[in-house]
Coordinates of C-alpha atoms in Angstrom, one line a residue:
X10 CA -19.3 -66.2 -5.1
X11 CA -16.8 -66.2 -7.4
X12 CA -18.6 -63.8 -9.5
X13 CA -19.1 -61.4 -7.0
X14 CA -15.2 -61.8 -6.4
X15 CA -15.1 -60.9 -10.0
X16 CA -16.7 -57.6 -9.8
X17 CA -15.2 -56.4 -7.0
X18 CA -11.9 -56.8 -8.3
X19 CA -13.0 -55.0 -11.6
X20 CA -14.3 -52.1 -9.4
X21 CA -10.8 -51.9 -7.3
X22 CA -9.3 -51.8 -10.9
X23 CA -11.8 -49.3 -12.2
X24 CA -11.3 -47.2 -8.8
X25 CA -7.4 -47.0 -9.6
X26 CA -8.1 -46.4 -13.0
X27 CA -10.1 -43.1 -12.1
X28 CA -7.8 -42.4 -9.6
X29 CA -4.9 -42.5 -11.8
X30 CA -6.7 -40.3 -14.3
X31 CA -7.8 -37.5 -11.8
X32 CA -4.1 -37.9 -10.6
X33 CA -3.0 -36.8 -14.4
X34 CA -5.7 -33.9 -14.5
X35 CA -4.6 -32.6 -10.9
X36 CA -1.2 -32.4 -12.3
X37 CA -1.8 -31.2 -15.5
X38 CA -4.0 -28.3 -14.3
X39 CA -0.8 -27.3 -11.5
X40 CA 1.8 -27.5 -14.3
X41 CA -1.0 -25.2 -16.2
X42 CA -1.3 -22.7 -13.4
X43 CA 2.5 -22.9 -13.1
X44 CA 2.7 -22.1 -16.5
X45 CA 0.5 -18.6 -16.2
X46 CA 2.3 -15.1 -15.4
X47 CA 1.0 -13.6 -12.3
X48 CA -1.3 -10.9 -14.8
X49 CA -2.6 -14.2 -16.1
X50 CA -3.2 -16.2 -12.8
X51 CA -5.2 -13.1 -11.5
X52 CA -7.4 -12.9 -14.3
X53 CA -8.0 -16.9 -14.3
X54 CA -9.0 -16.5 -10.5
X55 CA -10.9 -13.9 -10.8
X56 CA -9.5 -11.7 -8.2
X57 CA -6.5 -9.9 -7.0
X58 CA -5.6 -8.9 -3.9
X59 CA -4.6 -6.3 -2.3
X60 CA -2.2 -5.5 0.7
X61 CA -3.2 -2.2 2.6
X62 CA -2.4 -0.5 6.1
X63 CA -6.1 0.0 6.7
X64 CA -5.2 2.7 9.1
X65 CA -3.6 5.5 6.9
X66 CA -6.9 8.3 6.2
X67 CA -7.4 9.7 3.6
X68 CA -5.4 7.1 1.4
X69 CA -7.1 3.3 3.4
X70 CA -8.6 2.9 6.1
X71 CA -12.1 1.5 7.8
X72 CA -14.8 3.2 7.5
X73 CA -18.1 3.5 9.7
X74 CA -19.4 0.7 8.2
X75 CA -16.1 -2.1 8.4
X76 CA -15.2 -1.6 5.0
X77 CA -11.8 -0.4 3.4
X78 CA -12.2 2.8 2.3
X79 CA -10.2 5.7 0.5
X80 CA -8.1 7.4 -1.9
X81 CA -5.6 4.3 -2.5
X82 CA -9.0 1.7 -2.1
X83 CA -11.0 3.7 -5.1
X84 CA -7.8 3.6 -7.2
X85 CA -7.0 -0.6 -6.4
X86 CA -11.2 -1.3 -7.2
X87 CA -11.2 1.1 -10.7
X88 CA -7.7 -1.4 -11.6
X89 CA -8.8 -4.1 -10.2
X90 CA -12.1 -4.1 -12.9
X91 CA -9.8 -2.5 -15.9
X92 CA -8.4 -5.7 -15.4
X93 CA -11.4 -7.8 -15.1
X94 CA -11.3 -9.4 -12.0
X95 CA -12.3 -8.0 -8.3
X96 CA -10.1 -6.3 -5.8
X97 CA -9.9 -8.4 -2.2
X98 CA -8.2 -5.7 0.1
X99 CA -5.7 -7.4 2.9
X100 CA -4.7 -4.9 6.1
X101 CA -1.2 -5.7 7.2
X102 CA 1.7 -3.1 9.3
X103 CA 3.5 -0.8 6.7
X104 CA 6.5 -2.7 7.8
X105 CA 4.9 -6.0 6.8
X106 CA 3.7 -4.8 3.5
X107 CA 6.6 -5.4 1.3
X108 CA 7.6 -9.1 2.8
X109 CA 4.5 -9.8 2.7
X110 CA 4.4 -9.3 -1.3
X111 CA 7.8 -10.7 -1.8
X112 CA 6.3 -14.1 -0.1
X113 CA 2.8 -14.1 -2.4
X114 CA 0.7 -12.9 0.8
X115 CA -0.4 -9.6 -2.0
X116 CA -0.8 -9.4 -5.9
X117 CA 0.3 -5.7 -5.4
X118 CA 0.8 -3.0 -3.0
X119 CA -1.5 0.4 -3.0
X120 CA -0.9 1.5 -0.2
X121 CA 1.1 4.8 -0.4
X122 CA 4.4 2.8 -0.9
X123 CA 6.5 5.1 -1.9
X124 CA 9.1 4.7 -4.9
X125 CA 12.9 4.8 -3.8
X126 CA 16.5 3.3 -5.3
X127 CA 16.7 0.8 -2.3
X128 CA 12.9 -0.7 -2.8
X129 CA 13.1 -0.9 -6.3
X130 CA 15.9 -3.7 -5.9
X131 CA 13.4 -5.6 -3.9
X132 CA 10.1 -5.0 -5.8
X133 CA 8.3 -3.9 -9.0
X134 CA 6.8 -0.3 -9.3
X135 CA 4.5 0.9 -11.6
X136 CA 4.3 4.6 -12.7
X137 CA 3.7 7.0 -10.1
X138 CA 0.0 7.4 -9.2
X139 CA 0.2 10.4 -6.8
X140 CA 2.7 13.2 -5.2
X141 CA 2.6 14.2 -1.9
X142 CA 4.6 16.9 -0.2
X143 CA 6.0 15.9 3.6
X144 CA 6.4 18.9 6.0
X145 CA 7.2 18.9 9.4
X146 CA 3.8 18.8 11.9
X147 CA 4.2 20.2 15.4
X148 CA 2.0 21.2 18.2
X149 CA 0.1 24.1 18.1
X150 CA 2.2 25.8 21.0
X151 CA 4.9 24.8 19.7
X152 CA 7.6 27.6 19.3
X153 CA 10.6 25.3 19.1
X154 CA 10.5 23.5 15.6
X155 CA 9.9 25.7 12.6
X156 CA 11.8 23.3 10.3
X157 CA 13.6 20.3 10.2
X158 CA 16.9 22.3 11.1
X159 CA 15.3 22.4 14.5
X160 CA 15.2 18.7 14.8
X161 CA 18.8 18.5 16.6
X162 CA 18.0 16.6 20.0
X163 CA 14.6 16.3 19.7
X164 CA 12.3 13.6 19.5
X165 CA 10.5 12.8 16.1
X166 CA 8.0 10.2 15.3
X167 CA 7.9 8.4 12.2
X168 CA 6.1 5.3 10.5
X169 CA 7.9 2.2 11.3
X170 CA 9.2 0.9 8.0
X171 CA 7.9 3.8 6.2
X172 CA 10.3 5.8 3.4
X173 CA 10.0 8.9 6.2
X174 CA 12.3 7.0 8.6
X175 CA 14.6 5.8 6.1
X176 CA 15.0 9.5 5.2
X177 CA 15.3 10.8 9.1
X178 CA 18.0 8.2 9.8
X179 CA 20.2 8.4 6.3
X180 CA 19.2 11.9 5.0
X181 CA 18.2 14.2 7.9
X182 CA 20.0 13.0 11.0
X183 CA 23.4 13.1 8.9
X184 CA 22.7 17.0 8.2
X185 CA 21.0 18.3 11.5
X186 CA 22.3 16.3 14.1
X187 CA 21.5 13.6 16.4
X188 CA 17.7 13.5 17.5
X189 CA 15.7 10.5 18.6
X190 CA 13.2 8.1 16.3
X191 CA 10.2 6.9 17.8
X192 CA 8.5 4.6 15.1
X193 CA 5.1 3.6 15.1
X194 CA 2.6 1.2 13.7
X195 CA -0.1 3.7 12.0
X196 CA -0.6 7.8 11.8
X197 CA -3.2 7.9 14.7
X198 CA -1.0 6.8 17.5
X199 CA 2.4 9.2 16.0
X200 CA -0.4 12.0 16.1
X201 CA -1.3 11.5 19.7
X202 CA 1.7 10.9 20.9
X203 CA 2.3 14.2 19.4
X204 CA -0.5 16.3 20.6
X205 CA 0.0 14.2 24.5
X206 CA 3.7 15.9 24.4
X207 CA 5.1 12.2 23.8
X208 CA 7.4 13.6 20.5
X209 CA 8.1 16.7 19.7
X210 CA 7.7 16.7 15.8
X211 CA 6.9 14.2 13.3
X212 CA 6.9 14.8 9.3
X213 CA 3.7 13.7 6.8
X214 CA 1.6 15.0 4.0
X215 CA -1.2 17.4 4.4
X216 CA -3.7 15.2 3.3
X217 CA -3.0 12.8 5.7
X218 CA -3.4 15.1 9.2
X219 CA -6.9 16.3 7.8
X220 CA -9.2 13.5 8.6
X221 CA -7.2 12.4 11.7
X222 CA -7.0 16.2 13.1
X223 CA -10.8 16.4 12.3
X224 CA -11.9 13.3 13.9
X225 CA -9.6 13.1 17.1
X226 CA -9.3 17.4 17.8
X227 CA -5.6 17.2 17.9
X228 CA -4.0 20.5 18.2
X229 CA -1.1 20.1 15.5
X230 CA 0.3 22.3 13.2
X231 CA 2.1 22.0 9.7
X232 CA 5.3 24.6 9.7
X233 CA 8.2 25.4 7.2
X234 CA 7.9 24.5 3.1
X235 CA 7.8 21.3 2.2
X236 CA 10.6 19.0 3.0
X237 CA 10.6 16.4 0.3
X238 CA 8.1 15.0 -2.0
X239 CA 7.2 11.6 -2.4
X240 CA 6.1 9.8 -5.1
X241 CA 3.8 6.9 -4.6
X242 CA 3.2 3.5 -7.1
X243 CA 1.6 0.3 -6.8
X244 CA 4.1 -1.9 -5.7
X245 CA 4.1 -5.2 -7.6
X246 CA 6.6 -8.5 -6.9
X247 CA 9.8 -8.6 -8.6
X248 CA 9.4 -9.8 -12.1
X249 CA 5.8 -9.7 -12.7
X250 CA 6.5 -7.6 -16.3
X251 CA 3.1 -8.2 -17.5
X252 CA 1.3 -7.3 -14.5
X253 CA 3.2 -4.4 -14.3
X254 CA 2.2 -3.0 -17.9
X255 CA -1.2 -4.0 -18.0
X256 CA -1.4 -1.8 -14.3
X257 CA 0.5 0.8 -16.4
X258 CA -2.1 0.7 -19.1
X259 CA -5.2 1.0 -16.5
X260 CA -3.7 4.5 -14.9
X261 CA -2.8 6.0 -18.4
X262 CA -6.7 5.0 -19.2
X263 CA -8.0 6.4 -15.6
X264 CA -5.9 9.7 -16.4
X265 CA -7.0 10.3 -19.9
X266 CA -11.2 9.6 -19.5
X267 CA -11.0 11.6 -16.3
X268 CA -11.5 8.6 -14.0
X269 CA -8.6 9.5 -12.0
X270 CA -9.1 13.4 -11.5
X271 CA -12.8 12.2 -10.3
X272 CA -11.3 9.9 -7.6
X273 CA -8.6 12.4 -6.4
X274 CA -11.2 15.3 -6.0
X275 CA -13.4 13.0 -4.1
X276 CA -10.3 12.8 -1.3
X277 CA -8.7 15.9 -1.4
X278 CA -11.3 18.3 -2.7
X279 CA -8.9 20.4 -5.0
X280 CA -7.5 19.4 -8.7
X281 CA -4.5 17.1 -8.9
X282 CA -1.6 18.9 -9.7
X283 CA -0.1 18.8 -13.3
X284 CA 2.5 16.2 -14.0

């Protein structure tokens, strides 16, 4: 009896022993992982992910067969393995993109996030990875709007939380003359809205209308010159350096062995323009 006493109070010992040892490893493998950069954490997991619209064609969206797909989706994957790891793609509201990045939901942002003064005190940009030109899209019959000087009391729809509102309500409004914003989620629903008669104008790049206009029939026009162009970055949390550079490193590389130019021809079936 007293034996077997004996041994179970050496195995309660021996149990806290382990315990207290696993205890040690748990927390020296957090204060490792604490210790890593976010380039470095990526690389140890194996993975980084990606926030996304999901909606936005040609640049991400779902394809026919429920996978992300597109323009900014090719770019994130050919990073994702410069850097060694794979690319885990996260759909989220334009508007919920950058919070979402500033709180760890996202490694990084490639998602057309466009590169402005008031963003980059919030979050990290890489170089630019593509220029778009924004011109004002109408109806077909429309007769009304041939520019953005014809915006005064009129209703224009915009991307909730996209750099095109910010510009309507600071830039445009200010120089034209009150009009009314109607923001929205994704390009589909602005479109239609559109083509129903809902707006009257809204402004986005040619290569976004194409595949929408195709797939849906919508009777929109682009009219004028270009308003503004937009350049477009991965976005990256405040601080990450290293990420930053070694993201910086993978574009130069894409650019120079023709990687990128294969990518944006794939998209938008022309030559990207010279920097």
């Amino acid at each position: 009896m007293k034996k077997a006493k004996w041994l179970l109070s050496l195995a309660a010992v021996s149990s806290l022993a382990l315990a207290a040892c696993g205890a040690d490893t748990t927390k020296e493998t957090e204060t490792k992982n604490e210790d890593l950069n976010a380039l470095e954490q990526i690389q140890e997991d194996g993975e980084i992910t990606v926030g996304i619209m999901g909606t936005y064609a040609p640049y991400n969206y779902l394809n026919e067969n429920k996978e992300y797909d597109g323009f900014d989706v090719d770019i994130a994957k050919e990073l994702a393995e410069r850097l060694g790891v794979e690319a885990e793609f996260v759909a989220q509201d334009f508007s919920g993109l950058i919070p979402g990045l500033q709180k760890g939901k996202f490694d990084i942002l490639v998602s057309q996030v466009t590169i402005t003064d008031e963003r980059q005190k919030q979050i990290d940009f890489t170089e630019p990875y593509i220029t778009n030109q924004v011109k004002v899209i109408v109806k077909e019959s429309n007769t009304d709007i041939q520019s953005k000087e014809d915006f005064k009391g009129k209703k224009i729809g915009v991307g909730l939380g996209t750099n095109d509102e910010t510009y309507l309500r600071t830039e445009l409004m200010p120089e034209v003359g009150d009009f009314t914003i109607n923001t929205y989620d994704d390009v589909i629903t602005t479109l239609k809205d559109l083509d129903s008669g809902r707006i009257d104008a809204t402004i986005n790049n040619v290569y976004a209308l194409k595949p929408v206009v195709e797939q849906n029939g919508y009777a929109i026009k682009a009219v004028g010159e270009p308003i503004k162009s937009d350049k477009a970055a991965v976005a990256v949390k405040k601080g990450n350096t290293e990420l930053v550079e070694a993201l910086n490193k993978a574009l130069e590389e894409m650019k120079q062995d023709g990687t990128y130019e294969e990518i944006f021809m794939k998209w938008f079936e022309e030559a990207p323009p010279a920097e």
